[in-house]
Amino acid sequence: MTNQRKPRGPYRKSAERREQILQAAYEAIDEYGERASLQDIADRVGVTQPALTYYFPTRDDLLLAVLERRDVLGRELAGGARRDRTMIDSMVAGTRHTTGHPGLTKLCVTLSAAATDPQSPAHGYFNERYRRLTAEVARDLEERQRTGELRADEPADHLARVLLAVLDGLQIQWMHDSTVDMAAIVETFARILAPLAGAGNAEEPAG
Amino acid sequence: MTNQRKPRGPYRKSAERREQILQAAYEAIDEYGERASLQDIADRVGVTQPALTYYFPTRDDLLLAVLERRDVLGRELAGGARRDRTMIDSMVAGTRHTTGHPGLTKLCVTLSAAATDPQSPAHGYFNERYRRLTAEVARDLEERQRTGELRADEPADHLARVLLAVLDGLQIQWMHDSTVDMAAIVETFARILAPLAGAGNAEEPAG
């Protein structure tokens, strides 16, 4: 955010309060998972529960905002990685974020499952989330196909969906058994994918 | 089940009634998903709700039994496939079972997410489910590595976890967007895996 045209006065104060609540909720869920209580979150900011409800009318509204923040941070992580690391390094970074923040991971898995119900308040969010994630990863893969870093004979859209599926699926296995070594399995997966790297580059370090 | 030592009298009657209820629950959930009511299930068998509770004390007990039946049928499908088809054909058959039975798929996704909570009644079931599924698929892959059908330089356990993750992850994407063509994506995935097939078919066996 730039410093120009920063909102002033009551509006800015309201935006700051909303941000404080969101940050407190993010930290409480990171620490205690979905069991984090609204009272605990309100206490962290020093507001009452009704005040909290003014900014986030329902618990679901707050949980979705936390998930959105996790997604934004995740994208920044992947985006930063994209410029100077390989796709697989981004995936490994993703698994480290998952295992380092079990409360947020569990929130994502639970909301996602509930959101498969078209009547869930999160249904639209997850539909859009997967559409956007797939499109972003596919665009990145297409770019790598154009530069010859990746073989161009497989649909980037399918590859993107496989990559996201591996991350989601391993995340579930890890949540059921914390001894599952997601990073090591992603590295095995990377070796399986190596022949996809541009003709002849298979064993060479990618771009 | 053989005909020898078939239980008789009241015990057999009780086992038959339990089986009728389970089959009715399976069909109701296949049709209506988790929204299927206990009353509807009881009506299908012609028993009262309290009678149903005698066989399955809680709704969770009944849902887990339905999931167990789905898993057994899934294993029979995969097992039948294993003998005369490739691993990937089994995966494609799995995706067709998923898309053909959305109610049962949703039950599995929702219970799995809830079961990541150690206090969930389904926690132990899912922990054991993934342990067993991984072991079964890994055993199958090891056998293929022994016969030279698969390259032996990647840990079968990691490969098994990747295969299961792809299926689980695509299942989630499909539940959020029914236009996702799971079978076609699994076929793309199969082509990516092709270099893993027996020595000589790979570009160059990795060290």
Tab-separated table of C-alpha atoms in Angstrom:
chain	number	residue	atom	x	y	z
A	1	MET	CA	0.000	0.000	0.000
A	2	THR	CA	1.412	3.446	-0.866
A	3	ASN	CA	1.266	6.457	1.452
A	4	GLN	CA	-0.677	8.541	-1.066
A	5	ARG	CA	-4.416	8.952	-0.551
A	6	LYS	CA	-4.315	7.073	2.733
A	7	PRO	CA	-7.788	7.289	4.264
A	8	ARG	CA	-8.075	9.721	7.166
A	9	GLY	CA	-10.245	10.278	10.209
A	10	PRO	CA	-13.023	7.900	11.274
A	11	TYR	CA	-12.830	5.785	8.129
A	12	ARG	CA	-9.144	5.146	8.655
A	13	LYS	CA	-9.750	4.337	12.287
A	14	SER	CA	-12.438	1.835	11.318
A	15	ALA	CA	-10.165	0.198	8.731
A	16	GLU	CA	-7.379	-0.029	11.316
A	17	ARG	CA	-9.683	-1.638	13.868
A	18	ARG	CA	-10.883	-4.161	11.297
A	19	GLU	CA	-7.261	-4.944	10.470
A	20	GLN	CA	-6.383	-5.379	14.182
A	21	ILE	CA	-9.260	-7.820	14.650
A	22	LEU	CA	-8.328	-9.765	11.534
A	23	GLN	CA	-4.688	-9.956	12.624
A	24	ALA	CA	-5.717	-11.109	16.128
A	25	ALA	CA	-8.010	-13.774	14.636
A	26	TYR	CA	-5.207	-14.927	12.318
A	27	GLU	CA	-2.833	-15.300	15.264
A	28	ALA	CA	-5.408	-16.968	17.544
A	29	ILE	CA	-6.284	-19.548	14.868
A	30	ASP	CA	-2.617	-20.067	14.050
A	31	GLU	CA	-2.146	-20.864	17.723
A	32	TYR	CA	-5.337	-22.755	18.672
A	33	GLY	CA	-6.907	-23.729	15.368
A	34	GLU	CA	-10.647	-23.417	14.903
A	35	ARG	CA	-11.110	-23.802	18.645
A	36	ALA	CA	-9.979	-20.184	19.067
A	37	SER	CA	-12.943	-18.407	20.653
A	38	LEU	CA	-14.401	-15.076	19.532
A	39	GLN	CA	-13.940	-13.937	23.150
A	40	ASP	CA	-10.202	-14.657	22.993
A	41	ILE	CA	-9.944	-12.748	19.714
A	42	ALA	CA	-11.899	-9.767	21.115
A	43	ASP	CA	-9.673	-9.811	24.240
A	44	ARG	CA	-6.498	-9.691	22.138
A	45	VAL	CA	-7.683	-6.452	20.524
A	46	GLY	CA	-9.310	-5.076	23.670
A	47	VAL	CA	-12.813	-4.810	22.196
A	48	THR	CA	-16.117	-6.399	23.190
A	49	GLN	CA	-17.635	-9.295	21.263
A	50	PRO	CA	-20.457	-7.065	19.903
A	51	ALA	CA	-17.802	-4.633	18.598
A	52	LEU	CA	-16.179	-7.554	16.824
A	53	THR	CA	-19.543	-8.461	15.300
A	54	TYR	CA	-19.768	-4.949	13.836
A	55	TYR	CA	-16.756	-5.708	11.636
A	56	PHE	CA	-17.437	-9.405	11.039
A	57	PRO	CA	-21.177	-10.140	11.408
A	58	THR	CA	-20.775	-13.934	11.661
A	59	ARG	CA	-18.057	-16.324	12.755
A	60	ASP	CA	-17.942	-17.604	9.160
A	61	ASP	CA	-17.224	-14.064	7.889
A	62	LEU	CA	-14.231	-13.842	10.211
A	63	LEU	CA	-12.963	-17.351	9.381
A	64	LEU	CA	-13.199	-16.660	5.643
A	65	ALA	CA	-11.296	-13.371	6.079
A	66	VAL	CA	-8.545	-15.285	7.951
A	67	LEU	CA	-8.418	-17.866	5.168
A	68	GLU	CA	-8.210	-15.093	2.574
A	69	ARG	CA	-5.247	-13.593	4.444
A	70	ARG	CA	-3.556	-17.033	4.550
A	71	ASP	CA	-4.104	-17.335	0.778
A	72	VAL	CA	-2.640	-13.869	0.129
A	73	LEU	CA	0.429	-14.662	2.239
A	74	GLY	CA	0.713	-18.031	0.491
A	75	ARG	CA	0.575	-16.343	-2.916
A	76	GLU	CA	3.243	-13.822	-1.875
A	77	LEU	CA	5.413	-16.736	-0.779
A	78	ALA	CA	4.851	-18.548	-4.078
A	79	GLY	CA	5.190	-15.331	-6.089
A	80	GLY	CA	8.493	-14.466	-4.425
A	81	ALA	CA	9.607	-18.007	-5.086
A	82	ARG	CA	8.442	-17.887	-8.687
A	83	ARG	CA	10.886	-15.183	-9.687
A	84	ASP	CA	14.064	-16.821	-8.494
A	85	ARG	CA	13.210	-20.439	-7.631
A	86	THR	CA	11.794	-23.446	-9.447
A	87	MET	CA	8.158	-24.488	-9.296
A	88	ILE	CA	9.111	-27.391	-7.042
A	89	ASP	CA	10.945	-25.109	-4.613
A	90	SER	CA	7.697	-23.146	-4.378
A	91	MET	CA	5.836	-26.371	-3.602
A	92	VAL	CA	8.354	-27.322	-0.898
A	93	ALA	CA	8.022	-23.800	0.560
A	94	GLY	CA	4.246	-24.360	0.516
A	95	THR	CA	4.559	-27.610	2.491
A	96	ARG	CA	6.740	-25.846	5.084
A	97	HIS	CA	4.085	-23.160	5.471
A	98	THR	CA	1.475	-25.917	5.918
A	99	THR	CA	3.373	-27.836	8.599
A	100	GLY	CA	4.495	-24.646	10.349
A	101	HIS	CA	0.909	-23.403	10.743
A	102	PRO	CA	-1.283	-26.425	11.565
A	103	GLY	CA	-4.146	-24.318	12.957
A	104	LEU	CA	-4.494	-22.353	9.719
A	105	THR	CA	-4.092	-25.521	7.647
A	106	LYS	CA	-6.862	-27.246	9.551
A	107	LEU	CA	-9.116	-24.197	9.091
A	108	CYS	CA	-8.550	-24.355	5.349
A	109	VAL	CA	-9.219	-28.116	5.119
A	110	THR	CA	-12.388	-27.928	7.229
A	111	LEU	CA	-13.853	-24.865	5.500
A	112	SER	CA	-13.052	-26.346	2.101
A	113	ALA	CA	-14.884	-29.590	2.928
A	114	ALA	CA	-17.905	-27.729	4.310
A	115	ALA	CA	-17.913	-25.433	1.276
A	116	THR	CA	-18.554	-28.307	-1.136
A	117	ASP	CA	-22.168	-27.878	0.023
A	118	PRO	CA	-23.711	-25.294	-2.356
A	119	GLN	CA	-25.620	-23.847	0.614
A	120	SER	CA	-22.451	-23.157	2.620
A	121	PRO	CA	-21.545	-19.451	3.025
A	122	ALA	CA	-18.022	-20.352	1.837
A	123	HIS	CA	-19.185	-22.132	-1.327
A	124	GLY	CA	-18.589	-19.172	-3.649
A	125	TYR	CA	-15.270	-18.331	-2.038
A	126	PHE	CA	-13.781	-21.807	-2.587
A	127	ASN	CA	-15.169	-22.117	-6.079
A	128	GLU	CA	-13.430	-18.848	-6.975
A	129	ARG	CA	-10.312	-19.782	-4.934
A	130	TYR	CA	-9.654	-22.966	-6.938
A	131	ARG	CA	-10.476	-21.251	-10.233
A	132	ARG	CA	-7.994	-18.455	-9.471
A	133	LEU	CA	-5.251	-20.726	-8.053
A	134	THR	CA	-5.491	-23.053	-11.049
A	135	ALA	CA	-5.375	-20.115	-13.473
A	136	GLU	CA	-2.334	-18.596	-11.712
A	137	VAL	CA	-0.350	-21.832	-11.617
A	138	ALA	CA	-1.335	-22.659	-15.208
A	139	ARG	CA	-0.190	-19.201	-16.402
A	140	ASP	CA	3.162	-19.749	-14.685
A	141	LEU	CA	3.523	-23.196	-16.290
A	142	GLU	CA	2.556	-21.843	-19.738
A	143	GLU	CA	5.266	-19.223	-19.409
A	144	ARG	CA	7.779	-21.972	-18.594
A	145	GLN	CA	6.518	-23.954	-21.597
A	146	ARG	CA	7.008	-20.892	-23.848
A	147	THR	CA	10.606	-20.390	-22.679
A	148	GLY	CA	11.344	-24.099	-23.155
A	149	GLU	CA	11.887	-24.689	-19.459
A	150	LEU	CA	9.012	-27.195	-19.562
A	151	ARG	CA	7.930	-29.541	-22.334
A	152	ALA	CA	4.929	-28.033	-24.102
A	153	ASP	CA	3.097	-31.233	-25.005
A	154	GLU	CA	0.943	-31.524	-21.874
A	155	PRO	CA	-1.932	-29.128	-21.090
A	156	ALA	CA	-0.713	-26.566	-18.526
A	157	ASP	CA	-4.175	-26.533	-16.999
A	158	HIS	CA	-3.997	-30.280	-16.230
A	159	LEU	CA	-0.476	-29.958	-14.809
A	160	ALA	CA	-1.610	-27.079	-12.596
A	161	ARG	CA	-4.491	-29.159	-11.256
A	162	VAL	CA	-2.152	-32.094	-10.545
A	163	LEU	CA	0.288	-29.847	-8.634
A	164	LEU	CA	-2.508	-28.334	-6.524
A	165	ALA	CA	-3.996	-31.796	-5.941
A	166	VAL	CA	-0.661	-33.175	-4.699
A	167	LEU	CA	-0.348	-30.302	-2.210
A	168	ASP	CA	-3.969	-30.576	-0.999
A	169	GLY	CA	-3.846	-34.366	-0.815
A	170	LEU	CA	-0.537	-34.522	1.075
A	171	GLN	CA	-1.837	-31.848	3.426
A	172	ILE	CA	-4.786	-34.110	4.305
A	173	GLN	CA	-2.514	-37.123	4.842
A	174	TRP	CA	-0.267	-35.035	7.086
A	175	MET	CA	-3.241	-33.778	9.106
A	176	HIS	CA	-4.196	-37.402	9.760
A	177	ASP	CA	-0.619	-38.426	10.565
A	178	SER	CA	1.933	-35.759	11.429
A	179	THR	CA	4.848	-38.140	10.731
A	180	VAL	CA	4.120	-37.865	6.958
A	181	ASP	CA	7.122	-35.980	5.539
A	182	MET	CA	5.380	-33.722	2.983
A	183	ALA	CA	8.604	-31.963	1.885
A	184	ALA	CA	10.445	-35.251	1.195
A	185	ILE	CA	7.470	-36.618	-0.768
A	186	VAL	CA	7.270	-33.407	-2.837
A	187	GLU	CA	10.970	-33.824	-3.609
A	188	THR	CA	10.337	-37.380	-4.836
A	189	PHE	CA	7.463	-35.982	-6.907
A	190	ALA	CA	9.885	-33.385	-8.336
A	191	ARG	CA	12.229	-36.145	-9.522
A	192	ILE	CA	9.278	-37.908	-11.163
A	193	LEU	CA	8.457	-34.644	-12.951
A	194	ALA	CA	12.053	-34.041	-14.064
A	195	PRO	CA	11.576	-35.537	-17.548
A	196	LEU	CA	8.956	-32.818	-18.140
A	197	ALA	CA	11.729	-30.248	-18.013
A	198	GLY	CA	12.665	-28.894	-21.456
A	199	ALA	CA	14.086	-31.439	-23.891
A	200	GLY	CA	17.508	-32.572	-22.740
A	201	ASN	CA	17.425	-30.506	-19.535
A	202	ALA	CA	15.993	-33.310	-17.429
A	203	GLU	CA	19.014	-33.762	-15.160
A	204	GLU	CA	20.211	-30.153	-15.354
A	205	PRO	CA	19.199	-27.483	-12.893
A	206	ALA	CA	16.049	-25.787	-14.212
A	207	GLY	CA	16.082	-22.095	-15.260
B	1	MET	CA	-19.080	-65.566	2.756
B	2	THR	CA	-19.382	-69.365	2.607
B	3	ASN	CA	-22.532	-71.239	3.513
B	4	GLN	CA	-20.811	-73.203	6.253
B	5	ARG	CA	-21.379	-72.137	9.862
B	6	LYS	CA	-23.831	-69.464	8.800
B	7	PRO	CA	-25.269	-67.973	11.997
B	8	ARG	CA	-28.802	-69.077	12.783
B	9	GLY	CA	-31.820	-67.861	14.691
B	10	PRO	CA	-31.983	-64.500	16.465
B	11	TYR	CA	-28.292	-63.692	15.900
B	12	ARG	CA	-28.636	-64.160	12.165
B	13	LYS	CA	-31.784	-62.095	12.148
B	14	SER	CA	-30.009	-59.290	13.977
B	15	ALA	CA	-27.053	-59.385	11.568
B	16	GLU	CA	-29.459	-59.301	8.628
B	17	ARG	CA	-31.317	-56.314	10.052
B	18	ARG	CA	-28.033	-54.445	10.642
B	19	GLU	CA	-27.056	-55.174	7.038
B	20	GLN	CA	-30.448	-53.927	5.751
B	21	ILE	CA	-30.043	-50.672	7.667
B	22	LEU	CA	-26.487	-50.188	6.460
B	23	GLN	CA	-27.501	-50.863	2.859
B	24	ALA	CA	-30.423	-48.410	3.152
B	25	ALA	CA	-28.124	-45.742	4.637
B	26	TYR	CA	-25.604	-46.335	1.829
B	27	GLU	CA	-28.310	-45.875	-0.792
B	28	ALA	CA	-29.880	-42.830	0.905
B	29	ILE	CA	-26.508	-41.063	1.180
B	30	ASP	CA	-25.613	-42.053	-2.374
B	31	GLU	CA	-28.854	-40.347	-3.399
B	32	TYR	CA	-29.093	-37.336	-1.052
B	33	GLY	CA	-25.614	-36.977	0.447
B	34	GLU	CA	-25.230	-36.209	4.113
B	35	ARG	CA	-28.633	-34.541	4.092
B	36	ALA	CA	-30.228	-37.995	4.086
B	37	SER	CA	-32.260	-38.169	7.291
B	38	LEU	CA	-32.244	-41.010	9.806
B	39	GLN	CA	-36.041	-41.059	9.413
B	40	ASP	CA	-35.718	-41.656	5.666
B	41	ILE	CA	-33.237	-44.467	6.312
B	42	ALA	CA	-35.493	-46.045	8.951
B	43	ASP	CA	-38.469	-45.762	6.557
B	44	ARG	CA	-36.582	-47.557	3.784
B	45	VAL	CA	-36.081	-50.575	6.052
B	46	GLY	CA	-39.489	-50.308	7.729
B	47	VAL	CA	-38.130	-49.863	11.246
B	48	THR	CA	-38.504	-47.065	13.814
B	49	GLN	CA	-35.715	-44.582	14.504
B	50	PRO	CA	-35.115	-46.071	17.988
B	51	ALA	CA	-34.700	-49.524	16.391
B	52	LEU	CA	-32.094	-48.005	14.093
B	53	THR	CA	-30.308	-46.564	17.128
B	54	TYR	CA	-30.085	-50.086	18.575
B	55	TYR	CA	-27.785	-51.073	15.683
B	56	PHE	CA	-26.004	-47.720	15.236
B	57	PRO	CA	-26.062	-45.735	18.508
B	58	THR	CA	-25.089	-42.404	16.908
B	59	ARG	CA	-25.389	-40.802	13.498
B	60	ASP	CA	-21.569	-40.831	13.324
B	61	ASP	CA	-21.514	-44.614	13.866
B	62	LEU	CA	-23.829	-45.057	10.900
B	63	LEU	CA	-21.928	-42.592	8.670
B	64	LEU	CA	-18.606	-44.284	9.442
B	65	ALA	CA	-20.103	-47.691	8.632
B	66	VAL	CA	-21.302	-46.300	5.277
B	67	LEU	CA	-17.840	-44.901	4.602
B	68	GLU	CA	-16.279	-48.240	5.501
B	69	ARG	CA	-18.574	-49.955	2.989
B	70	ARG	CA	-17.596	-47.398	0.329
B	71	ASP	CA	-13.921	-48.104	1.076
B	72	VAL	CA	-14.433	-51.876	0.834
B	73	LEU	CA	-16.229	-51.514	-2.517
B	74	GLY	CA	-13.473	-49.121	-3.673
B	75	ARG	CA	-10.809	-51.651	-2.718
B	76	GLU	CA	-12.643	-54.430	-4.543
B	77	LEU	CA	-12.764	-52.179	-7.622
B	78	ALA	CA	-9.047	-51.397	-7.351
B	79	GLY	CA	-8.200	-55.007	-6.494
B	80	GLY	CA	-10.113	-56.315	-9.510
B	81	ALA	CA	-8.346	-53.715	-11.604
B	82	ARG	CA	-4.949	-54.577	-10.147
B	83	ARG	CA	-4.957	-58.086	-11.528
B	84	ASP	CA	-5.542	-57.271	-15.155
B	85	ARG	CA	-5.155	-53.490	-15.507
B	86	THR	CA	-2.456	-50.915	-14.901
B	87	MET	CA	-2.217	-48.763	-11.799
B	88	ILE	CA	-3.436	-45.782	-13.821
B	89	ASP	CA	-6.486	-47.669	-15.085
B	90	SER	CA	-7.300	-48.301	-11.419
B	91	MET	CA	-6.982	-44.582	-10.734
B	92	VAL	CA	-9.265	-43.701	-13.648
B	93	ALA	CA	-11.774	-46.297	-12.387
B	94	GLY	CA	-11.502	-44.589	-8.986
B	95	THR	CA	-12.325	-41.178	-10.454
B	96	ARG	CA	-15.378	-42.646	-12.204
B	97	HIS	CA	-16.583	-44.088	-8.897
B	98	THR	CA	-16.082	-40.641	-7.324
B	99	THR	CA	-18.026	-38.702	-9.952
B	100	GLY	CA	-20.724	-41.377	-10.196
B	101	HIS	CA	-21.455	-41.212	-6.444
B	102	PRO	CA	-21.229	-37.547	-5.376
B	103	GLY	CA	-23.191	-38.079	-2.150
B	104	LEU	CA	-20.760	-40.737	-0.918
B	105	THR	CA	-17.763	-38.673	-2.088
B	106	LYS	CA	-18.963	-35.657	-0.169
B	107	LEU	CA	-19.493	-37.787	2.946
B	108	CYS	CA	-15.913	-38.997	2.704
B	109	VAL	CA	-14.454	-35.490	2.184
B	110	THR	CA	-16.468	-33.976	5.053
B	111	LEU	CA	-15.806	-36.783	7.544
B	112	SER	CA	-12.110	-36.775	6.634
B	113	ALA	CA	-11.817	-33.030	7.294
B	114	ALA	CA	-13.699	-33.276	10.600
B	115	ALA	CA	-11.562	-36.269	11.600
B	116	THR	CA	-8.341	-34.247	11.536
B	117	ASP	CA	-9.521	-33.100	14.982
B	118	PRO	CA	-8.094	-35.644	17.466
B	119	GLN	CA	-11.350	-35.407	19.441
B	120	SER	CA	-13.509	-36.414	16.473
B	121	PRO	CA	-15.118	-39.889	16.720
B	122	ALA	CA	-13.743	-40.604	13.230
B	123	HIS	CA	-10.146	-39.610	14.062
B	124	GLY	CA	-8.894	-43.159	14.629
B	125	TYR	CA	-10.757	-44.492	11.602
B	126	PHE	CA	-9.141	-42.045	9.170
B	127	ASN	CA	-5.707	-42.393	10.696
B	128	GLU	CA	-5.936	-46.160	10.131
B	129	ARG	CA	-7.608	-45.680	6.719
B	130	TYR	CA	-4.701	-43.676	5.291
B	131	ARG	CA	-2.123	-45.968	6.910
B	132	ARG	CA	-3.786	-49.016	5.350
B	133	LEU	CA	-4.435	-47.431	1.931
B	134	THR	CA	-0.836	-46.219	1.702
B	135	ALA	CA	0.501	-49.639	2.720
B	136	GLU	CA	-1.705	-51.421	0.159
B	137	VAL	CA	-0.767	-49.143	-2.732
B	138	ALA	CA	2.920	-49.194	-1.719
B	139	ARG	CA	2.894	-53.021	-1.638
B	140	ASP	CA	1.419	-53.069	-5.132
B	141	LEU	CA	4.052	-50.607	-6.392
B	142	GLU	CA	6.888	-52.577	-4.739
B	143	GLU	CA	5.672	-55.691	-6.529
B	144	ARG	CA	5.772	-53.768	-9.825
B	145	GLN	CA	9.275	-52.535	-8.974
B	146	ARG	CA	10.378	-56.133	-8.297
B	147	THR	CA	9.082	-57.363	-11.650
B	148	GLY	CA	10.732	-54.426	-13.444
B	149	GLU	CA	7.415	-52.929	-14.479
B	150	LEU	CA	8.371	-49.794	-12.516
B	151	ARG	CA	11.786	-48.236	-11.940
B	152	ALA	CA	12.997	-49.158	-8.469
B	153	ASP	CA	14.913	-45.983	-7.638
B	154	GLU	CA	12.068	-44.050	-6.003
B	155	PRO	CA	10.577	-45.047	-2.624
B	156	ALA	CA	7.310	-46.932	-3.225
B	157	ASP	CA	5.900	-45.368	-0.075
B	158	HIS	CA	6.383	-41.837	-1.473
B	159	LEU	CA	4.890	-42.816	-4.829
B	160	ALA	CA	1.878	-44.359	-3.074
B	161	ARG	CA	1.310	-41.154	-1.116
B	162	VAL	CA	1.557	-39.058	-4.304
B	163	LEU	CA	-1.010	-41.267	-6.091
B	164	LEU	CA	-3.449	-41.053	-3.170
B	165	ALA	CA	-2.865	-37.303	-2.880
B	166	VAL	CA	-3.647	-36.760	-6.575
B	167	LEU	CA	-6.931	-38.655	-6.211
B	168	ASP	CA	-7.933	-36.872	-2.987
B	169	GLY	CA	-6.890	-33.463	-4.297
B	170	LEU	CA	-8.676	-33.801	-7.641
B	171	GLN	CA	-11.742	-35.051	-5.799
B	172	ILE	CA	-11.802	-31.808	-3.801
B	173	GLN	CA	-11.377	-29.677	-6.929
B	174	TRP	CA	-14.191	-31.573	-8.610
B	175	MET	CA	-16.477	-31.107	-5.596
B	176	HIS	CA	-15.921	-27.346	-5.876
B	177	ASP	CA	-16.395	-27.335	-9.647
B	178	SER	CA	-18.114	-30.273	-11.312
B	179	THR	CA	-16.724	-29.321	-14.739
B	180	VAL	CA	-13.238	-30.491	-13.634
B	181	ASP	CA	-12.539	-33.586	-15.757
B	182	MET	CA	-10.827	-35.831	-13.188
B	183	ALA	CA	-10.399	-38.779	-15.564
B	184	ALA	CA	-8.718	-36.659	-18.264
B	185	ILE	CA	-6.361	-35.083	-15.708
B	186	VAL	CA	-5.444	-38.519	-14.327
B	187	GLU	CA	-4.625	-39.576	-17.898
B	188	THR	CA	-2.302	-36.565	-18.277
B	189	PHE	CA	-0.763	-37.541	-14.939
B	190	ALA	CA	-0.269	-41.080	-16.289
B	191	ARG	CA	1.708	-39.729	-19.241
B	192	ILE	CA	3.878	-37.708	-16.834
B	193	LEU	CA	4.529	-40.931	-14.895
B	194	ALA	CA	5.345	-42.949	-18.015
B	195	PRO	CA	9.151	-42.532	-17.658
B	196	LEU	CA	8.850	-44.348	-14.327
B	197	ALA	CA	7.906	-47.484	-16.235
B	198	GLY	CA	10.551	-50.211	-16.411
B	199	ALA	CA	14.203	-49.488	-17.245
B	200	GLY	CA	14.799	-48.633	-20.885
B	201	ASN	CA	11.526	-46.782	-21.241
B	202	ALA	CA	12.858	-43.901	-19.184
B	203	GLU	CA	14.782	-41.097	-20.864
B	204	GLU	CA	17.754	-42.056	-18.717
B	205	PRO	CA	17.472	-43.911	-15.421
B	206	ALA	CA	18.219	-41.439	-12.622
B	207	GLY	CA	21.226	-42.217	-10.409
